Coordinates of C-alpha atoms in Angstrom, one line a residue:
X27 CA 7.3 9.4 -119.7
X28 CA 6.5 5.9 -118.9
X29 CA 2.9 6.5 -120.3
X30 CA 4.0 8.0 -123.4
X31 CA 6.1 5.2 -124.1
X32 CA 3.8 2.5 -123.2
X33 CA 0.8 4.3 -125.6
X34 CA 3.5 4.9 -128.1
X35 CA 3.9 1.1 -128.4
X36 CA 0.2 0.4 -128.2
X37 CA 0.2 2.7 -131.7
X38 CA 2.6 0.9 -133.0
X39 CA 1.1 -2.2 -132.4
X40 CA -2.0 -1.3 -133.8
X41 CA -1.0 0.3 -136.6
X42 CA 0.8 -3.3 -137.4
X43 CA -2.1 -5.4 -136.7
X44 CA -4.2 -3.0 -139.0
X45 CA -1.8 -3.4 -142.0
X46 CA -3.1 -7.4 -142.3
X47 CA -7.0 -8.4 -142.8
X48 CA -5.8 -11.3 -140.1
X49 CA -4.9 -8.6 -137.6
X50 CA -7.9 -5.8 -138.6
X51 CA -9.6 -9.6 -137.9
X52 CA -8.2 -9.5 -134.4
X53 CA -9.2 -6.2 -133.7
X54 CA -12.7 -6.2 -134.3
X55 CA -13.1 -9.3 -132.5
X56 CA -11.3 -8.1 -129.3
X57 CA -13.3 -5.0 -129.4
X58 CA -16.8 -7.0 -130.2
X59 CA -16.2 -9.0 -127.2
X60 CA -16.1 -5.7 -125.3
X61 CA -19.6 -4.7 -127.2
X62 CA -17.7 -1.7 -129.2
X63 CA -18.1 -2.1 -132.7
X64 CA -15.9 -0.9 -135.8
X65 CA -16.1 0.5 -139.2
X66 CA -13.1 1.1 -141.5
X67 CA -13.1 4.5 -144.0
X68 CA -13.1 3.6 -147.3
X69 CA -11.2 7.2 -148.1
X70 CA -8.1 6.2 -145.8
X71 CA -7.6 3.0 -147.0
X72 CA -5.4 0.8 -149.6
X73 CA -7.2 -1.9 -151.6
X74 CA -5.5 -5.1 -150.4
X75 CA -5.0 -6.2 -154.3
X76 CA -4.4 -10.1 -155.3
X77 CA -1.4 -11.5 -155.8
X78 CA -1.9 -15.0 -156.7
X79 CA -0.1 -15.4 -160.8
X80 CA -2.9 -18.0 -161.9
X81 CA -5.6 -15.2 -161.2
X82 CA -3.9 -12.4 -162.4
X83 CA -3.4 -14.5 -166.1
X84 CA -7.0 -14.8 -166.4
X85 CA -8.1 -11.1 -165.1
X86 CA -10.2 -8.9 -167.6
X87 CA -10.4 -5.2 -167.6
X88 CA -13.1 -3.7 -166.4
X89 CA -14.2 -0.2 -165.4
X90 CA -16.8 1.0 -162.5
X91 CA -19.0 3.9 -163.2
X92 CA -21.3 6.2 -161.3
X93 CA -22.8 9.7 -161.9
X94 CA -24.5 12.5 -160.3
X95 CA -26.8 14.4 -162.3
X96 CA -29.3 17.2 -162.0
X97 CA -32.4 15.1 -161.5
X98 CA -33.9 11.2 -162.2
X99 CA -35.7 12.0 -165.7
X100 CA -32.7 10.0 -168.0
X101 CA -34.7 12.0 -170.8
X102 CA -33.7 15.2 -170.2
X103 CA -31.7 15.4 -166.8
X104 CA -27.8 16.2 -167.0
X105 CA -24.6 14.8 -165.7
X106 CA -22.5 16.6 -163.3
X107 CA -20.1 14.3 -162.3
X108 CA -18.7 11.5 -164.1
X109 CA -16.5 8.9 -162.4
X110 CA -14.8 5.8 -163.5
X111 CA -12.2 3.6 -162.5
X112 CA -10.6 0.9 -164.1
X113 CA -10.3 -2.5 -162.3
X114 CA -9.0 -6.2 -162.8
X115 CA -11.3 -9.1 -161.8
X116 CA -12.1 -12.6 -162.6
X117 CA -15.1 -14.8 -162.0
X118 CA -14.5 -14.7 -158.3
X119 CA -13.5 -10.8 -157.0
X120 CA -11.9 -7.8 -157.9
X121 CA -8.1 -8.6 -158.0
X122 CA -6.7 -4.9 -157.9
X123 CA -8.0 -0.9 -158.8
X124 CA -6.2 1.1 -161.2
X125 CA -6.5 4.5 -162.5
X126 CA -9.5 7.2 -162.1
X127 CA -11.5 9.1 -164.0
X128 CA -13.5 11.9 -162.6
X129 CA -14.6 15.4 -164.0
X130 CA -17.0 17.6 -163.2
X131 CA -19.5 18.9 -166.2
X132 CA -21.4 22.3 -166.4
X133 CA -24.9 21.3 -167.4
X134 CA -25.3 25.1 -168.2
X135 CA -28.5 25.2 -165.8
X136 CA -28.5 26.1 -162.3
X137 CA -27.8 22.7 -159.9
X138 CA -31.4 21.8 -158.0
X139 CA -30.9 23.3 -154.6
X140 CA -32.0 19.4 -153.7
X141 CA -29.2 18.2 -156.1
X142 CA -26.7 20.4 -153.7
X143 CA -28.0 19.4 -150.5
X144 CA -27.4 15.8 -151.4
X145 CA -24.2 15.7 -153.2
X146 CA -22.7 18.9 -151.5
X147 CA -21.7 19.9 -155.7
X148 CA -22.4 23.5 -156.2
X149 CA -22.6 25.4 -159.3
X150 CA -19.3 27.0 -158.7
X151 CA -17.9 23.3 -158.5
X152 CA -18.8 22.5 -162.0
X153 CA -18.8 26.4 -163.5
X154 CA -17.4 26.2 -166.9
X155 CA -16.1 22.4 -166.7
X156 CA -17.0 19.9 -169.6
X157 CA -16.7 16.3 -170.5
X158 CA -15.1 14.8 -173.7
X159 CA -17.0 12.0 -175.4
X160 CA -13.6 11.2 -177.4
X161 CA -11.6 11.7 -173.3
X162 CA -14.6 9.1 -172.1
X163 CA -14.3 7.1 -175.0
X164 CA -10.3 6.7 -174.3
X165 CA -10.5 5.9 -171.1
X166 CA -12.9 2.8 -171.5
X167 CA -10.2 1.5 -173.9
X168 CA -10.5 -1.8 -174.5
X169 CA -12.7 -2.9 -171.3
X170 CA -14.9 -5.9 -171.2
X171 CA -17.9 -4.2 -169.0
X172 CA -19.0 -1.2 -167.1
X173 CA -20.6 -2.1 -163.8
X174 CA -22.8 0.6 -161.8
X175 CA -24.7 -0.1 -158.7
X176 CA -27.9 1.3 -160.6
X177 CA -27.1 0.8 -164.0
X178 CA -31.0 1.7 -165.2
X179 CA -30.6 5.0 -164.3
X180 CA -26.8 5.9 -165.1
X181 CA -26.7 3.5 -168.5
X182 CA -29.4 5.7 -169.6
X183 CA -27.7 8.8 -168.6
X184 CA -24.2 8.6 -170.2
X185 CA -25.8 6.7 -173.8
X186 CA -27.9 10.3 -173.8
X187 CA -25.1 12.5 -172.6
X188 CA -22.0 11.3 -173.7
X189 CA -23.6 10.0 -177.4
X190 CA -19.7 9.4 -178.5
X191 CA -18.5 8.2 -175.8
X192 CA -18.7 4.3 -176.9
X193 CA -21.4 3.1 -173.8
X194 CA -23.7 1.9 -176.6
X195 CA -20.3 -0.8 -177.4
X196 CA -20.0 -2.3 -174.6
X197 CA -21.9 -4.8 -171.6
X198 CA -23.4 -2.8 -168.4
X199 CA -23.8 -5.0 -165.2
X200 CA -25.8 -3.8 -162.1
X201 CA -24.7 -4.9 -158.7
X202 CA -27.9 -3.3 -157.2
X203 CA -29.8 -5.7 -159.6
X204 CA -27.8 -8.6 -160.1
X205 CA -27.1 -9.9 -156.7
X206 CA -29.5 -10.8 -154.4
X207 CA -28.2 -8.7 -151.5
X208 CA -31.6 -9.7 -149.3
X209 CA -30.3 -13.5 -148.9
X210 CA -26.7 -12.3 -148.0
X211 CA -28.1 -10.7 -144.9
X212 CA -28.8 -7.1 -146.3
X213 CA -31.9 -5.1 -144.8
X214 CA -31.6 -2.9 -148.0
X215 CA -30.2 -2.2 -151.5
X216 CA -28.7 0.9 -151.1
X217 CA -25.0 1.1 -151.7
X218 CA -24.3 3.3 -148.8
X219 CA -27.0 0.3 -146.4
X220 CA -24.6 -2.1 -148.2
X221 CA -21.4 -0.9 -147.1
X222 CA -23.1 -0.1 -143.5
X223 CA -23.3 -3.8 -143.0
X224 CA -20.0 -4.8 -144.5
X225 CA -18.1 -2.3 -141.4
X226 CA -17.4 0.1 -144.1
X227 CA -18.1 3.9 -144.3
X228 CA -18.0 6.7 -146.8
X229 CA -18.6 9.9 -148.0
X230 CA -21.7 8.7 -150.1
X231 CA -23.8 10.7 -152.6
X232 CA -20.2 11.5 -154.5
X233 CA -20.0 9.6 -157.6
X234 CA -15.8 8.9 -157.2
X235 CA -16.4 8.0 -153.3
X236 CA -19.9 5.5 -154.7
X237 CA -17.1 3.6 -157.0
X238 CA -14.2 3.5 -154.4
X239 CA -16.3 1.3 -152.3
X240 CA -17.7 -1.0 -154.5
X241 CA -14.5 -2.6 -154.9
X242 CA -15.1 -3.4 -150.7
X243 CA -18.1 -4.6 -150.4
X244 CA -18.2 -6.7 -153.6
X245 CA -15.3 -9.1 -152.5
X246 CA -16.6 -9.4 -149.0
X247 CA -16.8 -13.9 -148.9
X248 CA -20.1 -15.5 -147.7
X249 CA -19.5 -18.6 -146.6
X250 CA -22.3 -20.3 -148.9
X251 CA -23.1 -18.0 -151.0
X252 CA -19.4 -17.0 -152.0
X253 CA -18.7 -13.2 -153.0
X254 CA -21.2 -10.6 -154.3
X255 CA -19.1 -10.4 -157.3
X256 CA -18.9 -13.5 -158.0
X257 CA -23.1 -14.0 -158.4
X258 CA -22.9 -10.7 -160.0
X259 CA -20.4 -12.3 -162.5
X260 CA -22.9 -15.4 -163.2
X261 CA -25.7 -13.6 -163.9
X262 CA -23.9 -10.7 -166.4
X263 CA -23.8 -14.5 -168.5
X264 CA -26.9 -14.8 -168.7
X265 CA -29.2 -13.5 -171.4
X266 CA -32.5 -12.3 -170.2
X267 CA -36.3 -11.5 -171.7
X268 CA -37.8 -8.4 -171.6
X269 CA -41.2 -9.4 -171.2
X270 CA -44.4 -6.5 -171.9
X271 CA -47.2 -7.7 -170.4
X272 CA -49.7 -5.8 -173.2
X273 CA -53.2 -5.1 -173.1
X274 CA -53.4 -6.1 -169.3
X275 CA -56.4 -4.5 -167.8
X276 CA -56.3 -1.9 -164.5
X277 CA -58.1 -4.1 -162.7
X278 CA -54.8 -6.9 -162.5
X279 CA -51.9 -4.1 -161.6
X280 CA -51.9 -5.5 -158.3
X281 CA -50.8 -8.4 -159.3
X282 CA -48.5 -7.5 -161.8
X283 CA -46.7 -5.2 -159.1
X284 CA -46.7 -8.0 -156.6
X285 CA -44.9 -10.4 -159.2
X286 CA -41.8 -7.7 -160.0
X287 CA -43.5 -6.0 -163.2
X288 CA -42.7 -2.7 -163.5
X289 CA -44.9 0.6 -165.6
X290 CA -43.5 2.5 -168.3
X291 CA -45.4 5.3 -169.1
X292 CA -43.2 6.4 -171.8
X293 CA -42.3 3.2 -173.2
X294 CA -38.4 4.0 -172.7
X295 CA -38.1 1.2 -170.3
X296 CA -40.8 -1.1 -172.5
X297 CA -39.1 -1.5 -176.3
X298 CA -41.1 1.7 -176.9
X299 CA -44.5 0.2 -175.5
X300 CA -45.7 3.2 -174.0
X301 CA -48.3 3.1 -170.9
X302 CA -47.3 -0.7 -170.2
X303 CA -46.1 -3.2 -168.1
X304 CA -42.5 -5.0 -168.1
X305 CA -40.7 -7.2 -166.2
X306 CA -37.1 -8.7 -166.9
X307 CA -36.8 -12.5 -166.7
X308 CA -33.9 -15.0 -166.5
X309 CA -33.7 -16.6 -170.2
X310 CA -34.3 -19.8 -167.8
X311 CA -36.8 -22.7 -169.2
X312 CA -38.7 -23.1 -165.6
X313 CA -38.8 -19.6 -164.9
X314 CA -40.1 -18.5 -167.9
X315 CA -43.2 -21.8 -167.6
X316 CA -43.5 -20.2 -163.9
X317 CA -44.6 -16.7 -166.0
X318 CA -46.8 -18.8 -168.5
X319 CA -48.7 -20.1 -165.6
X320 CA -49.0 -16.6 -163.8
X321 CA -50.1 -14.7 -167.2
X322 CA -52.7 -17.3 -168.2
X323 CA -54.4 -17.7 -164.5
X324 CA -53.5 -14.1 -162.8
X325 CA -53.5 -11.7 -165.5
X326 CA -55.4 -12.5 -168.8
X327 CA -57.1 -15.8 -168.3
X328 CA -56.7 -17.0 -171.2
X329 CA -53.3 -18.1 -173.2
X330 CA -52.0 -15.1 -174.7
X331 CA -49.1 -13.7 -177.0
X332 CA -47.0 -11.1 -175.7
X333 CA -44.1 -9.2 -177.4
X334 CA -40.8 -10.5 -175.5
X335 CA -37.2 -8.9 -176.8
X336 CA -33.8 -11.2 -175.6
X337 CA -31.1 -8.9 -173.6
X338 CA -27.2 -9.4 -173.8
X339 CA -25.1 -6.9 -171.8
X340 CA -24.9 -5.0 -174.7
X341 CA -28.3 -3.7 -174.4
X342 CA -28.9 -4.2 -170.9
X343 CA -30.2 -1.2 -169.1
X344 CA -30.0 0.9 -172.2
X345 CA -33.5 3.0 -173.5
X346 CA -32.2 1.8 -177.0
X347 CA -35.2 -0.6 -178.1
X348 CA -33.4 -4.3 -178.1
X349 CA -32.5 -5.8 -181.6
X350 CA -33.9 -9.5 -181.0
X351 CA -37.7 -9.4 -181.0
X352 CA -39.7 -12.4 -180.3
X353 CA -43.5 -13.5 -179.2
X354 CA -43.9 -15.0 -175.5
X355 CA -46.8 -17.7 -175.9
X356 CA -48.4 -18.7 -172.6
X357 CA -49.0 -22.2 -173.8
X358 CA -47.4 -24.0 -176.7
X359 CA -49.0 -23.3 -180.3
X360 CA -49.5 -26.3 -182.4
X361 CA -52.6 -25.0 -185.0
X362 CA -53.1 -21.5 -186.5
X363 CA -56.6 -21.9 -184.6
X364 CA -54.0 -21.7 -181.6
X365 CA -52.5 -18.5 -182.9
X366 CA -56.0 -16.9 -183.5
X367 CA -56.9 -17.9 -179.9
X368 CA -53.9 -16.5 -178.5
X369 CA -54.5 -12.7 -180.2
X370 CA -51.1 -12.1 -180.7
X371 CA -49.5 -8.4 -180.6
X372 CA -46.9 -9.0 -181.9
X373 CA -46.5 -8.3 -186.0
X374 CA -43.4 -10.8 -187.8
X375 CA -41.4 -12.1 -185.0
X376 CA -38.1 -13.3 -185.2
X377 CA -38.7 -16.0 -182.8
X378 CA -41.4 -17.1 -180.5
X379 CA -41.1 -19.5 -177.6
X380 CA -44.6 -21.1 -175.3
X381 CA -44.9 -23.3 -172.5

């Protein structure tokens, strides 16, 4: 009896040390000093939301997104599961989570037996089950962004699969992209690596369990560096060049993989420059003379013209070819001998900027 009481009171004590981040604090270093380490499940816990009045007067709305579809082709692969949920943040964190959107859709197909094995979804899960645009299009209301952790992929899914929906209105941000998880201490990218790291675990490879730990790991403080979210809020200010590298030969591939340029084969990643390279800059004066300086010596050796489009949120991620076209000029053109030297690709820009 004496032990049933005692371990009774240990519970309790526990279970009140567990309901404050300064006693869940305590706990894990009590336990780390005995060499155990912890890991909280996202599923079984509350979001500690923010109280504070002067943040909560300047939150926004936003909404986090993932999917799980029947492949990785965004051309013709089909959403399965949709999931959403709407949450208040300012430039520094999440302050709370609010309500959840998640349905299951039919893509009128038998699921990938691969698809299944990953995501545990089976065909019975999603039998006869379909998504509204006008439902999807209601719940983003009147939010200021969507934010995925790969928004390349699922951007491109729900603009093709959800037409109506309204993704095409409004800004996409990428925590995969956006924050350099490498200098916070991460040995990877991957959401489920992420929240590894951060003591957090989860039923990943679900797209409502993906967004419910987002939340998590993107308000978790480095002391220098200050939140994820808060470098992912910085950089969805930004505007950004798509840069094609054009008319590079084979022979320099190497180096245009080992300075971050990626191949589209179908153009739907390139402005609709089919079988060429791309990479996506910082609109940022010395990073872009840094890319003069590679194109000229690395990759063309010469000074060239390349067709550059600026990104706002609005288009970011999207396969919808960007609206702002404009010339990149490796050096700065001051005759139309310069222009003729350059062999520009690019037919009536609406801007041009060189270096």
């Amino acid at each position: 009896m004496a032990n049933e009481d005692r371990n009774q009171k240990i519970v309790t004590l526990l279970k009140t040390l567990m309901s404050t981040s300064d006693g869940l604090s305590l706990i894990r270093d009590t336990l780390h000093s005995g060499g155990i380490s912890t890991l909280q499940q996202v599923e079984a816990m509350t979001f500690p939301e923010v109280t504070d009045p002067v943040r909560l007067a300047n939150a926004e709305e936003g909404v986090l997104m993932d999917t799980e579809t029947t492949g990785v082709d965004t051309s013709k692969d089909k959403v399965i599961q949709l999931a959403m949920r709407k949450v208040k943040y300012d430039s520094q964190g999440i302050l709370s989570v609010g309500e959840v959107f998640d349905r299951f859709r039919d893509p009128g197909m038998p699921i990938p037996a691969e698809v299944t094995r990953i995501t545990r979804i089976t065909d019975e899960d999603v039998k006869g089950h379909t998504i509204d645009d006008g439902e999807v299009r209601a719940f983003l209301g009147d939010a200021k962004k969507v934010i995925c952790h790969n928004a390349g992929f699922d951007r491109k899914m729900v603009e093709r699969n959800f037409p109506d929906a309204g993704f095409d209105k409004i800004d996409f941000d990428c925590t995969f992209a956006q924050v350099d998880w490498l200098s916070r201490g991460c040995n990877g990218r991957s959401l489920e690596q992420i929240a590894l790291q951060a003591g957090y675990v989860y039923g990943s490879h679900n797209a409502l369990n993906d967004i419910n730990v987002m939340p998590y790991i993107l308000n978790q403080d480095h002391p220098e560096l200050g939140t994820p979210w808060s470098e992912l809020y910085a950089n969805s200010n930004a505007s950004s060049i798509l840069l094609i590298a054009e008319n590079s030969t084979f022979a320099v591939k190497d180096h245009l993989k080992e300075n971050g340029y990626r191949w589209s084969p179908d153009g739907q990643d390139a402005a609709g420059h089919e079988k060429s390279w791309y990479k996506i800059l910082p609109d940022d004066p010395e990073v872009l003379a840094e890319e003069a300086d590679f194109l000229r010596e690395k990759i063309y050796q010469r000074d060239a013209s390349l067709p550059a489009f600026r990104i706002s949120g609005r288009e970011r991620y999207s396969a919808r070819r960007p609206v702002t076209k404009e010339v990149f000029r490796t050096a700065e053109v001051r005759t139309a001998i310069d222009v003729v030297a350059q062999k520009s690709v690019t037919q009536e820009p609406q801007g041009a900027f060189g270096f």
